[in-house]
PDB file of C-alpha atoms in Angstrom:
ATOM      1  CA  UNK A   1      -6.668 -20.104 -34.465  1.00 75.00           C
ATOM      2  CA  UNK A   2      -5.928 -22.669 -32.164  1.00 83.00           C
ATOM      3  CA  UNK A   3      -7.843 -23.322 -29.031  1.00 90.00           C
ATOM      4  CA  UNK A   4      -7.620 -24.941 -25.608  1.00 96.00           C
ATOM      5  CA  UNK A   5      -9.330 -28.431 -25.334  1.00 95.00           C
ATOM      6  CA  UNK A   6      -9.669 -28.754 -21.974  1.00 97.00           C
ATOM      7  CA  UNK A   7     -11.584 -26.225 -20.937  1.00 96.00           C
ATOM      8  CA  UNK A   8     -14.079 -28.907 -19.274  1.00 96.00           C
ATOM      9  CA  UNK A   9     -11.594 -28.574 -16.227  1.00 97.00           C
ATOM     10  CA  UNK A  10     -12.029 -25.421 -15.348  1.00 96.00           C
ATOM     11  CA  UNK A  11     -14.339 -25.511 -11.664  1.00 96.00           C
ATOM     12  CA  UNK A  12     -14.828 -22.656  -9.827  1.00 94.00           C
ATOM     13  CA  UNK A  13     -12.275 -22.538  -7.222  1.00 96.00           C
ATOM     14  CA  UNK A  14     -10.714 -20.614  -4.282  1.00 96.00           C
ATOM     15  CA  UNK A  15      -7.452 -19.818  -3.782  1.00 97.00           C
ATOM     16  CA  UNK A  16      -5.564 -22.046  -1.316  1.00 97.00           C
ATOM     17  CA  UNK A  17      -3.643 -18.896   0.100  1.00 95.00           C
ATOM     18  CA  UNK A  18      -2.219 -15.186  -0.661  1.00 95.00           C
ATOM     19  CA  UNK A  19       0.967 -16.839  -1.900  1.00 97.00           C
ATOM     20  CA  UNK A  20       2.704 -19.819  -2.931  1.00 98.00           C
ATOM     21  CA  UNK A  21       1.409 -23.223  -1.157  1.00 97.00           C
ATOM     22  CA  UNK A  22       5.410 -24.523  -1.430  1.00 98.00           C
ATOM     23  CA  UNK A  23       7.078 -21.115  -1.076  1.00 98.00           C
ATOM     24  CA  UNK A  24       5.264 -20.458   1.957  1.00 97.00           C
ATOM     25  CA  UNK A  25       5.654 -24.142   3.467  1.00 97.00           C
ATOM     26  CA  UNK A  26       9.911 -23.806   2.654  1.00 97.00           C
ATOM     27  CA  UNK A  27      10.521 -20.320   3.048  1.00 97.00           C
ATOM     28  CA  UNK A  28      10.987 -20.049  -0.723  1.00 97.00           C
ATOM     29  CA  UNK A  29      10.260 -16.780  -2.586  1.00 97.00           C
ATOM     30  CA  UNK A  30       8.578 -16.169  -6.367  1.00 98.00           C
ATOM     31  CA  UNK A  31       7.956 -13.338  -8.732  1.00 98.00           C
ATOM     32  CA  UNK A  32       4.806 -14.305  -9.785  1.00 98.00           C
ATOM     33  CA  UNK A  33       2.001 -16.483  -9.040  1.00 98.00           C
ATOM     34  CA  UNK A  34      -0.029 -18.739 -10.679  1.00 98.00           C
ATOM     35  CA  UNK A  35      -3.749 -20.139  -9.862  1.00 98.00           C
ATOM     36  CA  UNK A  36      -4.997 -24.011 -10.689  1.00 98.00           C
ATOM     37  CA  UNK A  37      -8.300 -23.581 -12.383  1.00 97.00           C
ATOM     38  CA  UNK A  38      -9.026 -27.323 -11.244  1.00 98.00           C
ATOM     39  CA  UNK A  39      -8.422 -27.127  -7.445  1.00 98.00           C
ATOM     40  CA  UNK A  40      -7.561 -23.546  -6.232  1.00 98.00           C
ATOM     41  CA  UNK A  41      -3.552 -24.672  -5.613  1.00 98.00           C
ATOM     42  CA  UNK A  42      -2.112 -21.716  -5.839  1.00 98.00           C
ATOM     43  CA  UNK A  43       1.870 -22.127  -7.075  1.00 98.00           C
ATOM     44  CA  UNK A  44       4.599 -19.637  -8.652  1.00 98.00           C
ATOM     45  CA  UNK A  45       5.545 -19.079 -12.606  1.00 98.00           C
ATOM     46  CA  UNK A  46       8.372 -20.293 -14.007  1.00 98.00           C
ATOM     47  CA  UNK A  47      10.778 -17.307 -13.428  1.00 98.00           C
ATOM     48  CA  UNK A  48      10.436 -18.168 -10.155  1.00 98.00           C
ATOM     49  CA  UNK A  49      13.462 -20.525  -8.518  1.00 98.00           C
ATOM     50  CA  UNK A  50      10.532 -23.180  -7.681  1.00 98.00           C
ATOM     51  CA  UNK A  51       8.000 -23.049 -10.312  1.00 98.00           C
ATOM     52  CA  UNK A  52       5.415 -24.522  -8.573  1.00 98.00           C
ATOM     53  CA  UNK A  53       2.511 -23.912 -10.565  1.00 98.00           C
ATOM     54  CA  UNK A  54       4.292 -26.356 -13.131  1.00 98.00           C
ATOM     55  CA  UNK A  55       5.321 -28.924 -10.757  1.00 98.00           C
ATOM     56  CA  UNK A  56       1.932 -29.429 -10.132  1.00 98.00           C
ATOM     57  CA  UNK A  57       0.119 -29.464 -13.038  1.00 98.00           C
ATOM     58  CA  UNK A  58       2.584 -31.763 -13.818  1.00 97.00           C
ATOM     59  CA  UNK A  59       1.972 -33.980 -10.979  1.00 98.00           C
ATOM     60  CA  UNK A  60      -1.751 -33.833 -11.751  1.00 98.00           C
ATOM     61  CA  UNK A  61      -2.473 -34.468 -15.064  1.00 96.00           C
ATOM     62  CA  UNK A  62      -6.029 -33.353 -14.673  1.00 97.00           C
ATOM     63  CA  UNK A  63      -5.089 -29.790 -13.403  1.00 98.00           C
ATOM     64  CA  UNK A  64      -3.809 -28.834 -17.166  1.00 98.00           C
ATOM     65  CA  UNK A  65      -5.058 -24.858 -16.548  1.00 98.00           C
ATOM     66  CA  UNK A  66      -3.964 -22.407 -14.660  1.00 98.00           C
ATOM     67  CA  UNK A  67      -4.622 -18.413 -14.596  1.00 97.00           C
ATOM     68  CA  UNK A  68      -2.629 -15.762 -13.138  1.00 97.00           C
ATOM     69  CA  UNK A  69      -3.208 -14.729 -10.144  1.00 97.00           C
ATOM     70  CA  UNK A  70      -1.689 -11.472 -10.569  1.00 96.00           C
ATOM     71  CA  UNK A  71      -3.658  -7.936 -10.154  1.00 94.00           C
ATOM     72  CA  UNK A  72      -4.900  -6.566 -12.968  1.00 91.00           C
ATOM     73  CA  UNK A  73      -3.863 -10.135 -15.905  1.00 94.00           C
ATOM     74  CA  UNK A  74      -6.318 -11.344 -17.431  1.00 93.00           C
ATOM     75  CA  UNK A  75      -4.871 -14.438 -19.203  1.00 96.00           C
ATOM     76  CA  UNK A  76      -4.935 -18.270 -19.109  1.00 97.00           C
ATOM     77  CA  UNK A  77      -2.705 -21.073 -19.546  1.00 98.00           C
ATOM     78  CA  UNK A  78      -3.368 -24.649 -20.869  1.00 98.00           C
ATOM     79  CA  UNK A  79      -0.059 -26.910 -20.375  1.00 98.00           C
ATOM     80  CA  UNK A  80      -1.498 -29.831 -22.265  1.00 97.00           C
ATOM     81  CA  UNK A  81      -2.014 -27.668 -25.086  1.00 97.00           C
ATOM     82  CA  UNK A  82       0.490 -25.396 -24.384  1.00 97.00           C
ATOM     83  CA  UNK A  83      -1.654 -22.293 -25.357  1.00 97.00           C
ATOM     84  CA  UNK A  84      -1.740 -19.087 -23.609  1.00 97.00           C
ATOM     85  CA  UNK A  85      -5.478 -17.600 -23.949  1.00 96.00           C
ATOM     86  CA  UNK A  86      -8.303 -15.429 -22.784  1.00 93.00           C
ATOM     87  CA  UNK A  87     -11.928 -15.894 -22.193  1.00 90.00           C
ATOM     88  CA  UNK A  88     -13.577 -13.070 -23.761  1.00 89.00           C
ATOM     89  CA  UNK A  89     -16.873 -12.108 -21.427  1.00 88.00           C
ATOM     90  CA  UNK A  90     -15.194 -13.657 -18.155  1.00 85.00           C
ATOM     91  CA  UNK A  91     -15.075 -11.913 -14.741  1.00 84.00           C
ATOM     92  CA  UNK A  92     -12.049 -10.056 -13.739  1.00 82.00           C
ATOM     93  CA  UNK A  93      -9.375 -12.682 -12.669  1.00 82.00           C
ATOM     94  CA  UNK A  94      -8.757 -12.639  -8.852  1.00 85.00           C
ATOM     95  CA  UNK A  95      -5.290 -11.770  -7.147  1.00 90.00           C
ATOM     96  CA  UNK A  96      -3.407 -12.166  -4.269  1.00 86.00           C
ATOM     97  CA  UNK A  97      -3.595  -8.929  -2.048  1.00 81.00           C
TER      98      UNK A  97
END
């Protein structure tokens, strides 16, 4: 079973907003969103016309994982690894309202 490397990212962080940073700033829209377990950015997923969340972890090498940030999902994302994942024992994830 593979597993994500770069799990010595991962700070505790808060989210920079309800939605999309980009979205918001642009008047953009998304389906669903995505959390930066580096800094807190919090973008959309990639069914959604911007896909922020990628933009920036490409744009920041050193944000490689992000979580939903989605009621009630539970799963992680590395993009350097390019693993999907969850952290067995690890507080609910948080959501936007």
């Amino acid at each position: 079973m593979r597993t994500c490397t770069h799990l010595d990212t991962v700070r505790e962080v808060a989210p920079s907003g309800d939605g999309c940073v980009e979205c918001l700033r642009d008047g953009g829209r998304w389906v669903h969103l995505r959390l930066c377990m580096a800094c807190g950015h919090v973008g959309c997923c990639n069914s959604s016309p911007g896909k922020h969340a990628t933009a920036h972890a490409h744009e920041h090498a050193d944000h490689p994982i992000i979580r939903s940030f989605e009621p009630d999902e539970d799963w992680w994302y590395c993009y350097a690894d390019e693993l999907t994942f969850e952290i067995e024992g690890q507080e609910p994830a948080p959501s936007h309202p």
